[in-house]
Short mmCIF file of C-alpha atoms in Angstrom, two decimals:
data_model
loop_
_atom_site.label_atom_id
_atom_site.label_comp_id
_atom_site.label_asym_id
_atom_site.label_seq_id
_atom_site.Cartn_x
_atom_site.Cartn_y
_atom_site.Cartn_z
CA UNK A 1 -184.60 37.25 173.76
CA UNK A 2 -180.93 37.98 174.22
CA UNK A 3 -179.41 40.87 176.15
CA UNK A 4 -177.48 43.69 174.43
CA UNK A 5 -175.90 46.17 176.81
CA UNK A 6 -174.80 49.44 175.18
CA UNK A 7 -171.80 51.12 176.83
CA UNK A 8 -168.07 50.81 176.95
CA UNK A 9 -167.04 47.21 177.41
CA UNK A 10 -165.96 47.65 181.04
CA UNK A 11 -169.18 49.42 181.94
CA UNK A 12 -171.24 46.85 180.09
CA UNK A 13 -169.81 44.01 182.18
CA UNK A 14 -170.62 45.90 185.37
CA UNK A 15 -174.14 46.75 184.22
CA UNK A 16 -174.92 43.26 183.05
CA UNK A 17 -174.12 41.48 186.31
CA UNK A 18 -175.78 42.24 189.60
CA UNK A 19 -174.18 41.21 192.95
CA UNK A 20 -173.79 37.49 193.27
CA UNK A 21 -176.12 35.77 195.76
CA UNK A 22 -174.61 33.19 198.07
CA UNK A 23 -174.61 29.74 196.50
CA UNK A 24 -177.05 28.85 193.77
CA UNK A 25 -180.17 28.59 195.88
CA UNK A 26 -181.51 32.12 195.74
CA UNK A 27 -184.21 32.54 198.38
CA UNK A 28 -187.65 31.82 196.94
CA UNK A 29 -190.79 33.73 197.83
CA UNK A 30 -194.48 33.13 197.39
CA UNK A 31 -194.93 36.49 195.72
CA UNK A 32 -197.96 37.27 193.64
CA UNK A 33 -197.82 36.92 189.87
CA UNK A 34 -197.70 40.69 189.53
CA UNK A 35 -194.57 41.03 191.69
CA UNK A 36 -191.18 41.21 190.01
CA UNK A 37 -189.17 37.99 190.19
CA UNK A 38 -185.49 38.39 190.92
CA UNK A 39 -183.19 35.76 189.48
CA UNK A 40 -179.66 35.04 190.62
CA UNK A 41 -176.78 36.39 188.53
CA UNK A 42 -173.08 35.57 188.66
CA UNK A 43 -169.99 37.65 188.08
CA UNK A 44 -168.11 35.88 185.31
CA UNK A 45 -165.42 38.56 185.00
CA UNK A 46 -164.33 40.25 181.79
CA UNK A 47 -164.31 38.61 178.37
CA UNK A 48 -160.65 37.95 177.63
CA UNK A 49 -160.38 35.48 174.72
CA UNK A 50 -159.34 37.24 171.50
CA UNK A 51 -160.79 36.54 168.07
CA UNK A 52 -159.40 37.17 164.58
CA UNK A 53 -161.43 40.39 164.41
CA UNK A 54 -159.68 43.38 166.07
CA UNK A 55 -161.55 44.56 169.15
CA UNK A 56 -163.87 41.55 169.25
CA UNK A 57 -163.57 39.12 172.16
CA UNK A 58 -165.62 36.00 172.73
CA UNK A 59 -166.15 33.33 175.38
CA UNK A 60 -168.83 31.09 176.87
CA UNK A 61 -168.25 31.80 180.55
CA UNK A 62 -171.80 32.97 181.29
CA UNK A 63 -173.71 31.94 178.25
CA UNK A 64 -172.11 33.23 175.07
CA UNK A 65 -170.49 36.65 175.58
CA UNK A 66 -169.13 38.86 172.82
CA UNK A 67 -167.57 42.31 173.05
CA UNK A 68 -168.23 44.51 170.03
CA UNK A 69 -166.22 47.66 169.17
CA UNK A 70 -167.79 50.79 167.82
CA UNK A 71 -169.05 50.43 164.26
CA UNK A 72 -171.87 49.09 162.13
CA UNK A 73 -171.90 45.50 163.40
CA UNK A 74 -174.63 42.88 163.43
CA UNK A 75 -174.58 39.86 165.79
CA UNK A 76 -176.41 36.57 165.45
CA UNK A 77 -176.55 33.72 168.01
CA UNK A 78 -177.83 30.33 166.82
CA UNK A 79 -178.69 27.14 168.72
CA UNK A 80 -177.31 24.57 166.29
CA UNK A 81 -179.13 21.63 167.86
CA UNK A 82 -182.58 23.16 167.34
CA UNK A 83 -181.73 25.38 164.34
CA UNK A 84 -183.11 28.32 166.29
CA UNK A 85 -181.89 31.90 165.92
CA UNK A 86 -181.72 33.18 169.50
CA UNK A 87 -180.46 36.68 168.81
CA UNK A 88 -180.23 38.73 165.64
CA UNK A 89 -179.60 42.47 166.03
CA UNK A 90 -177.25 45.37 165.37
CA UNK A 91 -174.55 46.10 167.94
CA UNK A 92 -171.92 48.78 168.52
CA UNK A 93 -169.54 49.44 171.42
CA UNK A 94 -171.25 46.95 173.73
CA UNK A 95 -171.25 43.54 175.32
CA UNK A 96 -173.71 41.12 173.75
CA UNK A 97 -174.68 38.09 175.87
CA UNK A 98 -177.18 35.28 175.68
CA UNK A 99 -179.81 35.22 178.37
CA UNK A 100 -179.47 31.43 178.54
CA UNK A 101 -176.51 30.54 180.74
CA UNK A 102 -176.72 26.74 180.58
CA UNK A 103 -175.12 24.59 177.86
CA UNK A 104 -176.27 25.40 174.34
CA UNK A 105 -174.48 24.27 171.21
CA UNK A 106 -173.92 27.83 170.02
CA UNK A 107 -172.93 29.25 166.66
CA UNK A 108 -171.94 32.92 166.64
CA UNK A 109 -171.96 35.02 163.48
CA UNK A 110 -170.72 38.59 163.09
CA UNK A 111 -171.43 41.00 160.26
CA UNK A 112 -169.99 44.45 159.55
CA UNK A 113 -171.48 46.95 157.14
CA UNK A 114 -173.79 44.21 155.94
CA UNK A 115 -170.97 41.76 155.16
CA UNK A 116 -170.27 38.47 156.94
CA UNK A 117 -166.83 38.71 158.60
CA UNK A 118 -166.63 36.10 161.37
CA UNK A 119 -168.21 32.91 162.69
CA UNK A 120 -167.44 30.64 165.60
CA UNK A 121 -169.01 27.31 166.56
CA UNK A 122 -168.75 26.22 170.18
CA UNK A 123 -165.94 23.66 170.30
CA UNK A 124 -164.98 22.42 173.75
CA UNK A 125 -162.45 19.80 172.63
CA UNK A 126 -159.07 20.42 174.25
CA UNK A 127 -160.37 23.56 175.98
CA UNK A 128 -160.40 24.45 179.67
CA UNK A 129 -163.96 24.30 180.98
CA UNK A 130 -165.09 25.38 184.43
CA UNK A 131 -167.93 23.56 186.19
CA UNK A 132 -168.84 25.68 189.16
CA UNK A 133 -170.45 24.18 192.27
CA UNK A 134 -171.98 26.07 195.20
CA UNK A 135 -170.46 25.91 198.68
CA UNK A 136 -172.13 25.09 201.99
CA UNK A 137 -174.12 22.08 200.75
CA UNK A 138 -173.41 18.33 200.80
CA UNK A 139 -176.22 16.35 199.20
CA UNK A 140 -176.52 18.68 196.22
CA UNK A 141 -172.84 18.26 195.32
CA UNK A 142 -173.06 14.49 195.72
CA UNK A 143 -176.03 14.50 193.35
CA UNK A 144 -174.53 16.80 190.75
CA UNK A 145 -170.85 15.88 190.65
CA UNK A 146 -170.96 12.68 188.52
CA UNK A 147 -171.98 14.67 185.45
CA UNK A 148 -168.66 16.53 185.39
CA UNK A 149 -166.90 13.41 184.16
CA UNK A 150 -169.68 12.66 181.70
CA UNK A 151 -169.30 16.16 180.30
CA UNK A 152 -165.55 15.68 179.93
CA UNK A 153 -166.01 12.32 178.22
CA UNK A 154 -168.55 13.73 175.77
CA UNK A 155 -166.59 16.82 174.72
CA UNK A 156 -162.95 15.86 175.23
CA UNK A 157 -162.27 18.98 177.28
CA UNK A 158 -160.27 19.56 180.45
CA UNK A 159 -162.80 20.05 183.22
CA UNK A 160 -162.00 22.12 186.29
CA UNK A 161 -164.41 21.68 189.19
CA UNK A 162 -164.55 24.44 191.77
CA UNK A 163 -165.83 23.36 195.18
CA UNK A 164 -164.80 23.21 198.82
CA UNK A 165 -161.44 21.58 199.44
CA UNK A 166 -162.99 18.92 201.69
CA UNK A 167 -165.41 17.75 199.02
CA UNK A 168 -162.69 17.87 196.38
CA UNK A 169 -160.63 15.58 198.60
CA UNK A 170 -163.47 13.05 198.67
CA UNK A 171 -163.78 12.92 194.88
CA UNK A 172 -160.14 13.09 193.77
CA UNK A 173 -159.19 9.43 194.40
CA UNK A 174 -161.95 8.12 192.10
CA UNK A 175 -161.79 10.95 189.54
CA UNK A 176 -158.10 11.58 188.78
CA UNK A 177 -158.88 12.88 185.28
CA UNK A 178 -160.69 15.93 186.66
CA UNK A 179 -158.99 19.00 188.08
CA UNK A 180 -160.20 20.60 191.31
CA UNK A 181 -159.86 24.25 192.21
CA UNK A 182 -160.96 26.35 195.17
CA UNK A 183 -164.23 28.31 195.11
CA UNK A 184 -164.03 31.78 193.55
CA UNK A 185 -161.04 30.83 191.41
CA UNK A 186 -160.94 30.53 187.63
CA UNK A 187 -159.05 28.09 185.41
CA UNK A 188 -156.42 29.54 183.07
CA UNK A 189 -157.64 30.44 179.57
CA UNK A 190 -161.15 29.43 180.54
CA UNK A 191 -163.26 28.95 177.42
CA UNK A 192 -166.62 28.05 179.00
CA UNK A 193 -168.22 27.97 182.45
CA UNK A 194 -171.35 26.18 183.58
CA UNK A 195 -173.12 26.83 186.87
CA UNK A 196 -174.52 23.89 188.82
CA UNK A 197 -177.62 24.31 190.93
CA UNK A 198 -181.34 24.31 191.33
CA UNK A 199 -182.25 27.92 190.79
CA UNK A 200 -184.94 29.87 192.60
CA UNK A 201 -187.53 30.97 191.80
CA UNK A 202 -188.10 27.68 190.02
CA UNK A 203 -189.39 29.60 186.99
CA UNK A 204 -185.78 30.68 186.29
CA UNK A 205 -185.16 29.59 182.70
CA UNK A 206 -181.95 31.55 182.34
CA UNK A 207 -179.85 29.07 184.34
CA UNK A 208 -181.89 25.86 183.92
CA UNK A 209 -183.97 24.75 180.94
CA UNK A 210 -186.55 22.84 183.01
CA UNK A 211 -188.34 23.04 186.35
CA UNK A 212 -186.30 21.05 188.87
CA UNK A 213 -189.45 20.32 190.86
CA UNK A 214 -190.61 18.18 187.94
CA UNK A 215 -187.38 16.37 187.03
CA UNK A 216 -185.76 16.02 190.47
CA UNK A 217 -182.71 17.33 192.30
CA UNK A 218 -180.08 15.32 190.44
CA UNK A 219 -181.56 15.22 186.95
CA UNK A 220 -181.69 19.00 186.73
CA UNK A 221 -177.94 18.89 186.03
CA UNK A 222 -177.85 16.80 182.82
CA UNK A 223 -180.42 19.23 181.46
CA UNK A 224 -178.10 22.15 182.35
CA UNK A 225 -175.06 20.42 180.82
CA UNK A 226 -176.79 19.02 177.73
CA UNK A 227 -176.15 15.38 178.72
CA UNK A 228 -178.25 12.23 178.62
CA UNK A 229 -180.82 12.49 181.39
CA UNK A 230 -179.98 9.37 183.37
CA UNK A 231 -179.21 8.84 187.04
CA UNK A 232 -175.51 8.59 187.89
CA UNK A 233 -174.06 7.60 191.23
CA UNK A 234 -170.92 9.31 192.54
CA UNK A 235 -168.06 7.03 193.54
CA UNK A 236 -166.63 7.63 197.03
CA UNK A 237 -163.71 5.54 198.26
CA UNK A 238 -162.76 4.86 201.87
CA UNK A 239 -159.30 6.00 202.90
CA UNK A 240 -158.40 2.80 204.73
CA UNK A 241 -159.24 -0.87 204.55
CA UNK A 242 -159.41 -1.83 208.21
CA UNK A 243 -162.73 -1.97 210.00
CA UNK A 244 -162.58 0.06 213.23
CA UNK A 245 -165.88 -1.18 214.72
CA UNK A 246 -165.92 -4.97 214.92
CA UNK A 247 -169.61 -5.46 215.67
CA UNK A 248 -172.24 -5.20 212.91
CA UNK A 249 -173.74 -1.73 212.85
CA UNK A 250 -176.18 0.52 211.03
CA UNK A 251 -175.66 4.26 210.52
CA UNK A 252 -178.54 6.68 210.85
CA UNK A 253 -178.90 10.43 210.26
CA UNK A 254 -181.95 12.19 211.67
CA UNK A 255 -181.19 15.91 211.21
CA UNK A 256 -182.00 18.17 208.26
CA UNK A 257 -182.07 21.80 207.13
CA UNK A 258 -185.86 22.19 207.14
CA UNK A 259 -188.51 20.72 209.43
CA UNK A 260 -190.36 19.34 206.42
CA UNK A 261 -187.42 17.00 205.81
CA UNK A 262 -187.57 15.44 209.27
CA UNK A 263 -189.32 12.23 210.22
CA UNK A 264 -191.92 14.06 212.30
CA UNK A 265 -193.37 10.95 213.94
CA UNK A 266 -192.30 11.67 217.55
CA UNK A 267 -191.81 7.98 218.40
CA UNK A 268 -190.45 6.91 215.02
CA UNK A 269 -186.70 7.02 215.53
CA UNK A 270 -186.91 5.72 219.11
CA UNK A 271 -188.82 2.64 217.96
CA UNK A 272 -186.50 2.02 215.02
CA UNK A 273 -183.38 2.29 217.18
CA UNK A 274 -184.89 -0.23 219.60
CA UNK A 275 -185.81 -2.51 216.70
CA UNK A 276 -182.33 -2.43 215.16
CA UNK A 277 -180.75 -3.16 218.53
CA UNK A 278 -183.14 -6.07 219.04
CA UNK A 279 -181.86 -7.49 215.74
CA UNK A 280 -178.31 -7.38 217.06
CA UNK A 281 -177.05 -4.14 215.51
CA UNK A 282 -175.23 -1.24 217.02
CA UNK A 283 -176.93 1.98 215.89
CA UNK A 284 -174.59 4.89 215.16
CA UNK A 285 -175.97 8.41 214.68
CA UNK A 286 -173.62 10.29 212.37
CA UNK A 287 -175.34 13.68 212.12
CA UNK A 288 -173.27 16.81 212.41
CA UNK A 289 -175.64 18.27 215.01
CA UNK A 290 -176.83 16.47 218.14
CA UNK A 291 -179.68 18.97 218.49
CA UNK A 292 -180.95 21.24 215.73
CA UNK A 293 -183.92 23.46 215.03
CA UNK A 294 -185.36 26.98 214.99
CA UNK A 295 -188.16 28.59 216.96
CA UNK A 296 -190.69 26.05 218.19
CA UNK A 297 -189.17 23.13 216.26
CA UNK A 298 -186.20 21.32 217.81
CA UNK A 299 -184.89 17.85 217.04
CA UNK A 300 -182.46 15.76 219.08
CA UNK A 301 -180.46 12.58 218.63
CA UNK A 302 -182.76 9.56 219.10
CA UNK A 303 -182.68 7.92 222.52
CA UNK A 304 -180.64 4.72 222.44
CA UNK A 305 -178.51 5.62 219.42
CA UNK A 306 -174.74 5.84 219.89
CA UNK A 307 -173.51 9.41 219.60
CA UNK A 308 -171.12 9.79 216.67
CA UNK A 309 -172.34 13.32 215.96
CA UNK A 310 -170.07 16.32 215.56
CA UNK A 311 -168.24 18.29 212.93
CA UNK A 312 -166.10 15.37 211.81
CA UNK A 313 -164.26 15.15 208.48
CA UNK A 314 -166.44 13.82 205.69
CA UNK A 315 -163.78 11.25 204.84
CA UNK A 316 -164.26 9.83 208.33
CA UNK A 317 -167.98 9.56 207.59
CA UNK A 318 -167.21 7.74 204.33
CA UNK A 319 -164.91 5.31 206.14
CA UNK A 320 -167.59 4.56 208.73
CA UNK A 321 -170.35 4.15 206.15
CA UNK A 322 -168.21 1.81 204.06
CA UNK A 323 -168.42 -0.86 206.77
CA UNK A 324 -172.05 -0.29 207.80
CA UNK A 325 -174.59 -2.92 206.80
CA UNK A 326 -176.91 -0.16 205.64
CA UNK A 327 -177.96 3.44 206.27
CA UNK A 328 -181.27 4.99 207.30
CA UNK A 329 -181.82 8.68 206.69
CA UNK A 330 -183.92 11.47 205.23
CA UNK A 331 -183.93 13.46 202.00
CA UNK A 332 -180.69 15.11 203.08
CA UNK A 333 -176.97 15.17 202.46
CA UNK A 334 -175.84 12.12 204.40
CA UNK A 335 -178.25 9.90 202.46
CA UNK A 336 -176.57 11.01 199.24
CA UNK A 337 -173.17 10.40 200.85
CA UNK A 338 -174.17 6.86 201.84
CA UNK A 339 -175.42 6.21 198.31
CA UNK A 340 -172.08 7.38 196.95
CA UNK A 341 -170.29 4.91 199.24
CA UNK A 342 -172.41 2.15 197.71
CA UNK A 343 -174.32 0.76 200.70
CA UNK A 344 -178.10 0.20 200.79
CA UNK A 345 -180.07 3.29 201.83
CA UNK A 346 -183.45 3.42 203.53
CA UNK A 347 -184.81 6.91 202.83
CA UNK A 348 -187.72 8.34 204.79
CA UNK A 349 -189.35 11.33 203.12
CA UNK A 350 -192.86 12.64 202.57
CA UNK A 351 -192.37 16.23 201.47
CA UNK A 352 -190.62 14.99 198.31
CA UNK A 353 -191.79 12.36 195.84
CA UNK A 354 -189.28 9.60 195.02
CA UNK A 355 -188.42 11.23 191.70
CA UNK A 356 -186.57 13.98 193.59
CA UNK A 357 -183.81 11.74 194.96
CA UNK A 358 -181.74 8.83 193.71
CA UNK A 359 -183.50 5.54 193.18
CA UNK A 360 -183.51 3.23 196.18
CA UNK A 361 -185.76 0.18 196.50
CA UNK A 362 -186.07 1.13 200.15
CA UNK A 363 -187.88 4.45 199.85
CA UNK A 364 -190.45 5.05 202.61
CA UNK A 365 -193.44 7.34 201.96
CA UNK A 366 -197.13 7.29 202.96
CA UNK A 367 -199.38 8.30 200.07
CA UNK A 368 -202.53 8.24 202.23
CA UNK A 369 -201.78 11.72 203.59
CA UNK A 370 -200.58 15.02 202.14
CA UNK A 371 -197.24 14.56 200.38
CA UNK A 372 -194.90 15.88 197.71
CA UNK A 373 -195.11 19.65 198.29
CA UNK A 374 -191.44 20.13 197.29
CA UNK A 375 -192.10 18.46 193.94
CA UNK A 376 -195.33 20.40 193.37
CA UNK A 377 -194.81 22.98 190.62
CA UNK A 378 -197.43 25.23 192.21
CA UNK A 379 -195.41 25.55 195.43
CA UNK A 380 -192.23 27.61 195.85
CA UNK A 381 -189.90 26.56 198.65
CA UNK A 382 -188.99 29.33 201.10
CA UNK A 383 -185.49 28.81 202.48
CA UNK A 384 -185.88 31.33 205.28
CA UNK A 385 -188.91 29.49 206.71
CA UNK A 386 -187.57 26.53 208.72
CA UNK A 387 -191.16 25.47 209.47
CA UNK A 388 -192.22 25.59 205.80
CA UNK A 389 -195.33 23.46 205.33
CA UNK A 390 -197.11 25.30 202.50
CA UNK A 391 -200.42 23.48 202.64
CA UNK A 392 -200.97 22.93 206.36
CA UNK A 393 -198.65 25.16 208.39
CA UNK A 394 -200.06 25.96 211.86
CA UNK A 395 -202.92 23.48 211.45
CA UNK A 396 -203.49 20.00 212.93
CA UNK A 397 -202.29 18.55 209.61
CA UNK A 398 -198.86 20.24 209.72
CA UNK A 399 -196.11 17.84 208.58
CA UNK A 400 -198.54 14.96 208.30
CA UNK A 401 -196.50 13.68 205.34
CA UNK A 402 -193.99 12.14 207.78
CA UNK A 403 -195.97 12.12 211.04
CA UNK A 404 -198.02 9.35 209.48
CA UNK A 405 -195.01 7.29 208.43
CA UNK A 406 -195.08 4.59 211.08
CA UNK A 407 -192.17 2.75 212.61
CA UNK A 408 -193.88 -0.42 211.41
CA UNK A 409 -193.60 0.71 207.79
CA UNK A 410 -189.90 1.42 208.23
CA UNK A 411 -189.38 -1.92 209.99
CA UNK A 412 -190.94 -3.75 207.06
CA UNK A 413 -188.58 -1.92 204.71
CA UNK A 414 -185.60 -2.89 206.87
CA UNK A 415 -186.69 -6.53 206.86
CA UNK A 416 -186.97 -6.52 203.07
CA UNK A 417 -183.55 -4.90 202.72
CA UNK A 418 -181.93 -7.46 205.02
CA UNK A 419 -183.54 -10.29 203.07
CA UNK A 420 -182.43 -8.83 199.73
CA UNK A 421 -178.85 -8.41 200.93
CA UNK A 422 -178.71 -11.61 203.01
CA UNK A 423 -177.71 -9.65 206.10
CA UNK A 424 -177.33 -11.30 209.48
CA UNK A 425 -176.02 -9.16 212.34
CA UNK A 426 -175.14 -12.34 214.28
CA UNK A 427 -172.78 -13.52 211.56
CA UNK A 428 -169.08 -13.96 212.03
CA UNK A 429 -167.01 -11.30 210.29
CA UNK A 430 -165.51 -12.52 207.02
CA UNK A 431 -163.91 -11.18 203.88
CA UNK A 432 -166.46 -9.35 201.71
CA UNK A 433 -167.76 -10.34 198.34
CA UNK A 434 -168.77 -8.10 195.43
CA UNK A 435 -171.14 -5.23 196.20
CA UNK A 436 -174.20 -5.77 193.97
CA UNK A 437 -175.02 -2.09 193.51
CA UNK A 438 -171.69 -0.37 193.97
CA UNK A 439 -168.92 -0.09 191.40
CA UNK A 440 -166.31 -2.81 191.35
CA UNK A 441 -163.69 -0.21 192.19
CA UNK A 442 -165.62 1.02 195.20
CA UNK A 443 -166.32 -2.53 196.40
CA UNK A 444 -162.68 -3.53 196.14
CA UNK A 445 -161.72 -0.53 198.21
CA UNK A 446 -163.94 -1.33 201.17
CA UNK A 447 -163.18 -4.84 202.44
CA UNK A 448 -164.99 -6.03 205.54
CA UNK A 449 -168.10 -4.06 204.69
CA UNK A 450 -170.58 -6.97 204.61
CA UNK A 451 -170.68 -10.68 204.08
CA UNK A 452 -172.97 -11.82 201.28
CA UNK A 453 -173.81 -15.11 199.69
CA UNK A 454 -172.99 -15.70 196.05
CA UNK A 455 -176.72 -15.55 195.27
CA UNK A 456 -177.71 -12.17 193.91
CA UNK A 457 -180.14 -10.23 196.11
CA UNK A 458 -183.69 -9.87 194.85
CA UNK A 459 -183.32 -6.09 194.66
CA UNK A 460 -180.61 -6.45 192.05
CA UNK A 461 -183.07 -8.16 189.76
CA UNK A 462 -185.23 -5.15 189.05
CA UNK A 463 -184.48 -2.98 186.05
CA UNK A 464 -183.31 0.06 187.98
CA UNK A 465 -180.69 -1.84 189.95
CA UNK A 466 -179.43 -3.48 186.79
CA UNK A 467 -179.00 -0.06 185.25
CA UNK A 468 -176.99 1.07 188.29
CA UNK A 469 -174.78 -2.01 188.04
CA UNK A 470 -174.13 -1.44 184.36
CA UNK A 471 -173.37 2.20 184.93
CA UNK A 472 -170.95 1.43 187.77
CA UNK A 473 -169.22 -1.18 185.62
CA UNK A 474 -168.83 1.37 182.86
CA UNK A 475 -167.24 3.80 185.31
CA UNK A 476 -164.60 1.27 186.27
CA UNK A 477 -163.87 0.37 182.67
CA UNK A 478 -163.40 4.02 181.83
CA UNK A 479 -160.86 4.33 184.61
#
């Protein structure tokens, strides 16, 4: 169904849009089926683009929106790609909007007194389009941003990306064709707006056509934007070429926004730090927080790791990661940042299945215990519950998904990574060669990162890594 709001146009806009919730992650609840589900709504402002019909305005800034003057009008919305009539009803002195706010290849038809008088097909070519990102999140933006350029390439439009200034500064060097604006600002003459996010409750089909728990964090976005559903890596460039830390090092990040994301093996990080140091590496912890938690759950920097924590600029993190041999982290923002830099990532996670994050050959999970609650469509994540463990909270099995990931399993993954990438922490520093999974542009911009032999690593031989290489090559050619 589509929404028709009778009233004066100004009142209709106000009635149609409830207060905006912070970000795009509206707090989920485990309410019963009989309870009302509240979905996020956004304030898209008034409809301002004029049509050839006096009194009728039209845009696509929150789904299709059409203001209708008083009279005997009839409105029809059509999804051209599926040949489906989405709305077909009389209208007078009201705002008519689609309930679906994600990308749909719309056709709008208007009739008056039974006669066809106006039609408009969505045409983004040469238009200003706003892709709106939430604030206060890192990994989500890293996952979702690459599709902005794909959308621009597909439709030939001018894309404006609204996000925090710091994140915009990270992306601008590699994406000069995109425009960046501050949050809560609107491009001039904005024809269409699309809202990036994973929307809660996960049954929200107004802002996303699929359940993100099934398709994964990143791949929810190509569904929202009507793009090919393929993984795309963001390109992040270091700001300087020189290597500040001469010795070989590995970066780790152990903190997260929910206890379920942590590696809850109490000895895990301590043993891994000791193991990396025994190999000859310096181990740098680059979390924002040295100690983080809520209530009875608190997590501190691993003993033996070098303290590079703090609220440091993200560009500084990118510069440090660019020269690391590899990164070890969780299903959290800094893992996505490291992936964007183009270095190998060891990801430790049990509450998500691998489909939720980017592909890495070095994913660590133990399937012998409870796992995958985040990607279970029968479970709804509760943001306000830091100790969320929906199946075993307050039982001896709480957080067993990562408590039973052993340091030995992670060590084996590290050994395989080092063999694949021909890494030797006792090597002499030398000029770098091509990065086998990063883009050529990113590799050229981060000299000194690692020494590799001319032989391709084994990891690059599997199909997924080849796809990443081809994609990265295509990015550079487009530039």
